[in-house]
């Protein structure tokens, strides 16, 4: 088990320091990040917390998964390793030769 945790269901007003404080009751928090929309800067309602040991991470999952933060139920589990993103989904719909299929318009 890794030390990095996914935290979902965050209140949109939650800050990284609040996230760090919440998890610090269960061990040493190496880092806490709230993920924000890169255009609006608004929280996307989830984040990541890195604990210093796998045991602390496991304790935090046990204690905090399903718990309440400002009226929202948290989902806390082991973060999946980030997969290398494929290069944009294969070029975005360039199948066939253009939009004018079927010949000329009938006017």
XYZ file of N, CA and C in Angstrom:
321
model
N 0.847 -1.191 0.000
C 0.000 0.000 0.000
C 0.881 1.239 0.000
N 0.490 2.220 -0.821
C 1.242 3.471 -0.881
C 0.826 4.432 0.226
N 1.464 5.557 0.246
C 1.181 6.558 1.269
C 0.302 7.672 0.743
N -0.017 7.641 -0.549
C -0.784 8.725 -1.145
C -2.259 8.348 -1.171
N -3.086 9.264 -0.683
C -4.520 9.009 -0.569
C -5.315 9.949 -1.454
N -6.376 9.409 -2.040
C -7.363 10.205 -2.762
C -8.446 10.594 -1.753
N -8.857 11.858 -1.788
C -9.911 12.327 -0.901
C -10.995 12.969 -1.774
N -12.161 12.314 -1.839
C -13.268 12.838 -2.637
C -14.375 13.349 -1.731
N -15.304 14.102 -2.317
C -16.436 14.626 -1.562
C -16.087 15.835 -0.720
N -14.993 16.503 -1.061
C -14.591 17.674 -0.276
C -15.577 18.814 -0.471
N -15.862 19.557 0.604
C -16.635 20.791 0.420
C -15.841 21.719 -0.510
N -16.533 22.466 -1.349
C -15.827 23.313 -2.314
C -15.034 24.422 -1.641
N -15.362 24.736 -0.387
C -14.631 25.774 0.336
C -13.418 25.233 1.092
N -13.216 23.916 1.077
C -12.122 23.316 1.843
C -10.771 23.800 1.319
N -9.866 24.085 2.257
C -8.524 24.539 1.893
C -7.519 23.416 2.131
N -6.339 23.589 1.575
C -5.293 22.588 1.766
C -4.885 22.507 3.232
N -4.910 23.639 3.952
C -4.537 23.579 5.367
C -5.595 22.831 6.182
N -6.879 22.993 5.827
C -7.929 22.228 6.523
C -7.753 20.735 6.255
N -7.436 20.401 5.028
C -7.228 19.000 4.656
C -6.045 18.426 5.440
N -4.973 19.179 5.492
C -3.791 18.750 6.235
C -4.107 18.570 7.717
N -4.846 19.510 8.294
C -5.208 19.415 9.718
C -6.069 18.191 9.993
N -7.018 17.911 9.095
C -7.911 16.769 9.271
C -7.113 15.460 9.321
N -6.157 15.330 8.408
C -5.386 14.093 8.312
C -4.257 14.011 9.331
N -3.801 15.146 9.845
C -2.670 15.127 10.782
C -3.023 14.448 12.102
N -4.317 14.288 12.390
C -4.730 13.544 13.585
C -4.354 12.067 13.465
N -4.030 11.615 12.253
C -3.771 10.191 12.019
C -2.325 9.909 11.627
N -1.481 10.932 11.670
C -0.069 10.739 11.342
C 0.529 11.996 10.739
N 1.733 11.855 10.227
C 2.444 12.988 9.637
C 1.999 13.179 8.192
N 1.506 14.379 7.891
C 1.069 14.705 6.535
C 2.264 15.280 5.774
N 2.666 14.576 4.715
C 3.777 15.063 3.885
C 3.309 16.175 2.952
N 2.107 16.012 2.393
C 1.555 17.040 1.508
C 0.046 16.881 1.453
N -0.625 17.988 1.187
C -2.087 17.981 1.012
C -2.399 18.926 -0.139
N -3.120 18.416 -1.139
C -3.470 19.234 -2.299
C -4.956 19.144 -2.566
N -5.590 20.300 -2.721
C -6.966 20.367 -3.197
C -6.873 20.660 -4.693
N -7.531 19.836 -5.499
C -7.452 20.006 -6.949
C -8.459 21.071 -7.377
N -7.963 22.035 -8.160
C -8.823 23.135 -8.609
C -8.921 23.132 -10.124
N -9.991 23.705 -10.613
C -10.179 23.879 -12.046
C -9.151 24.889 -12.539
N -8.416 24.540 -13.591
C -7.323 25.422 -13.997
C -7.815 26.723 -14.619
N -9.065 26.789 -15.023
C -9.581 28.020 -15.614
C -10.268 28.911 -14.591
N -11.074 28.317 -13.707
C -11.840 29.129 -12.757
C -11.166 29.254 -11.398
N -10.239 28.334 -11.083
C -9.619 28.343 -9.766
C -10.503 27.747 -8.681
N -11.705 27.309 -9.038
C -12.628 26.711 -8.072
C -12.185 25.292 -7.731
N -12.428 24.882 -6.487
C -12.148 23.517 -6.086
C -12.996 22.568 -6.921
N -12.425 21.417 -7.263
C -13.181 20.397 -7.999
C -13.773 19.363 -7.052
N -13.634 19.592 -5.733
C -14.283 18.719 -4.761
C -13.492 17.470 -4.411
N -12.205 17.440 -4.800
C -11.373 16.310 -4.394
C -9.935 16.769 -4.270
N -9.141 15.915 -3.639
C -7.735 16.247 -3.460
C -6.930 15.012 -3.131
N -5.679 15.244 -2.775
C -4.758 14.161 -2.445
C -3.988 14.526 -1.190
N -3.787 13.537 -0.346
C -2.990 13.712 0.861
C -1.925 12.636 0.864
N -0.700 13.034 1.162
C 0.374 12.055 1.261
C 0.803 11.960 2.717
N 0.707 10.747 3.256
C 1.098 10.484 4.637
C 2.541 9.966 4.630
N 3.222 10.062 5.781
C 4.635 9.670 5.785
C 4.838 8.161 5.769
N 3.872 7.372 6.272
C 4.020 5.911 6.206
C 2.723 5.269 5.716
N 2.849 4.053 5.208
C 1.680 3.302 4.758
C 0.738 3.012 5.925
N 1.302 2.800 7.128
C 0.462 2.534 8.306
C -0.407 3.739 8.637
N 0.193 4.942 8.551
C -0.581 6.164 8.814
C -1.657 6.361 7.758
N -1.315 6.041 6.512
C -2.292 6.158 5.424
C -3.475 5.231 5.678
N -3.168 4.001 6.087
C -4.224 3.025 6.359
C -5.102 3.481 7.528
N -4.475 4.044 8.575
C -5.230 4.554 9.727
C -6.149 5.699 9.313
N -5.655 6.572 8.438
C -6.458 7.703 7.976
C -7.653 7.228 7.152
N -7.444 6.224 6.293
C -8.553 5.670 5.508
C -9.616 5.112 6.448
N -9.169 4.309 7.419
C -10.103 3.680 8.353
C -10.901 4.730 9.114
N -10.222 5.787 9.555
C -10.875 6.798 10.383
C -11.739 7.763 9.582
N -11.320 8.110 8.375
C -11.961 9.234 7.675
C -12.865 8.844 6.514
N -12.718 7.643 5.943
C -13.590 7.258 4.834
C -15.034 7.204 5.329
N -15.933 7.934 4.668
C -17.334 7.971 5.079
C -17.626 9.011 6.151
N -16.589 9.710 6.628
C -16.818 10.729 7.654
C -17.366 12.004 7.018
N -17.781 12.928 7.866
C -18.444 14.149 7.410
C -17.494 15.340 7.525
N -17.459 16.180 6.497
C -16.716 17.443 6.553
C -17.628 18.526 6.027
N -18.052 19.405 6.899
C -18.962 20.502 6.534
C -20.190 20.009 5.763
N -20.771 18.903 6.222
C -22.000 18.407 5.617
C -21.815 17.539 4.386
N -20.583 17.268 4.006
C -20.341 16.395 2.840
C -19.623 15.138 3.294
N -20.006 14.008 2.722
C -19.396 12.736 3.093
C -18.109 12.534 2.304
N -17.032 12.277 3.033
C -15.731 12.100 2.392
C -15.543 10.669 1.905
N -14.868 10.537 0.788
C -14.398 9.252 0.295
C -12.883 9.297 0.398
N -12.316 8.385 1.161
C -10.861 8.360 1.331
C -10.378 6.959 0.975
N -9.497 6.867 -0.004
C -8.909 5.577 -0.340
C -7.532 5.776 -0.935
N -6.869 4.662 -1.176
C -5.521 4.742 -1.726
C -5.580 5.337 -3.121
N -4.719 6.316 -3.381
C -4.691 6.937 -4.707
C -4.155 5.936 -5.713
N -4.795 5.867 -6.864
C -4.310 5.009 -7.931
C -3.099 5.694 -8.567
N -2.104 4.925 -8.989
C -0.971 5.569 -9.674
C -1.484 6.274 -10.921
N -0.968 7.466 -11.157
C -1.445 8.221 -12.314
C -0.910 7.575 -13.579
N -1.826 7.213 -14.461
C -1.409 6.590 -15.704
C -0.956 7.665 -16.677
N -0.015 7.311 -17.517
C 0.413 8.245 -18.555
C -0.780 8.504 -19.454
N -1.079 9.763 -19.622
C -2.244 10.106 -20.440
C -1.927 9.852 -21.905
N -2.896 9.282 -22.619
C -2.681 9.072 -24.044
C -2.735 10.430 -24.734
N -2.090 10.534 -25.862
C -1.912 11.828 -26.513
C -3.184 12.400 -27.104
N -4.150 12.754 -26.281
C -5.305 13.502 -26.748
C -6.401 12.678 -27.379
N -6.446 11.397 -27.167
C -7.571 10.606 -27.637
C -7.587 10.346 -29.121
N -6.443 10.290 -29.782
C -6.406 9.849 -31.173
C -6.784 10.898 -32.183
N -6.575 12.162 -31.882
C -6.740 13.183 -32.902
C -8.142 13.737 -33.040
N -9.078 13.330 -32.240
C -10.372 13.985 -32.162
C -11.255 13.933 -33.389
N -11.606 12.776 -33.856
C -12.700 12.660 -34.813
C -12.367 12.958 -36.248
N -11.153 12.765 -36.671
C -10.874 12.944 -38.102
C -11.057 11.625 -38.825
N -12.309 11.245 -39.016
C -12.592 9.994 -39.736
C -13.261 10.388 -41.039
N -12.784 9.883 -42.128
C -13.431 10.185 -43.395
C -13.052 11.572 -43.889
N -13.461 11.900 -45.089
C -12.968 13.112 -45.729
C -13.912 14.281 -45.678
N -14.008 14.945 -44.586
C -14.765 16.191 -44.534
C -16.243 15.997 -44.302
N -16.944 17.131 -44.194
C -18.368 17.070 -43.857
C -19.292 16.964 -45.069
N -18.794 17.186 -46.261
C -19.689 17.241 -47.424
C -19.903 15.879 -48.047
N -20.313 14.909 -47.224
C -20.588 13.600 -47.772
C -21.917 13.650 -48.520
N -22.030 12.847 -49.552
C -23.302 12.778 -50.256
C -23.418 13.759 -51.385
N -22.348 14.378 -51.767
C -22.410 15.230 -52.959
C -22.926 16.627 -52.699
N -23.548 17.223 -53.726
C -23.976 18.615 -53.650
C -25.284 18.755 -52.907
N -25.515 19.923 -52.371
C -26.811 20.176 -51.732
C -27.870 20.292 -52.810
N -29.131 19.980 -52.446
C -30.194 19.884 -53.452
C -31.005 21.168 -53.521
N -30.393 22.243 -53.971
C -31.171 23.501 -54.109
C -31.083 24.020 -55.494
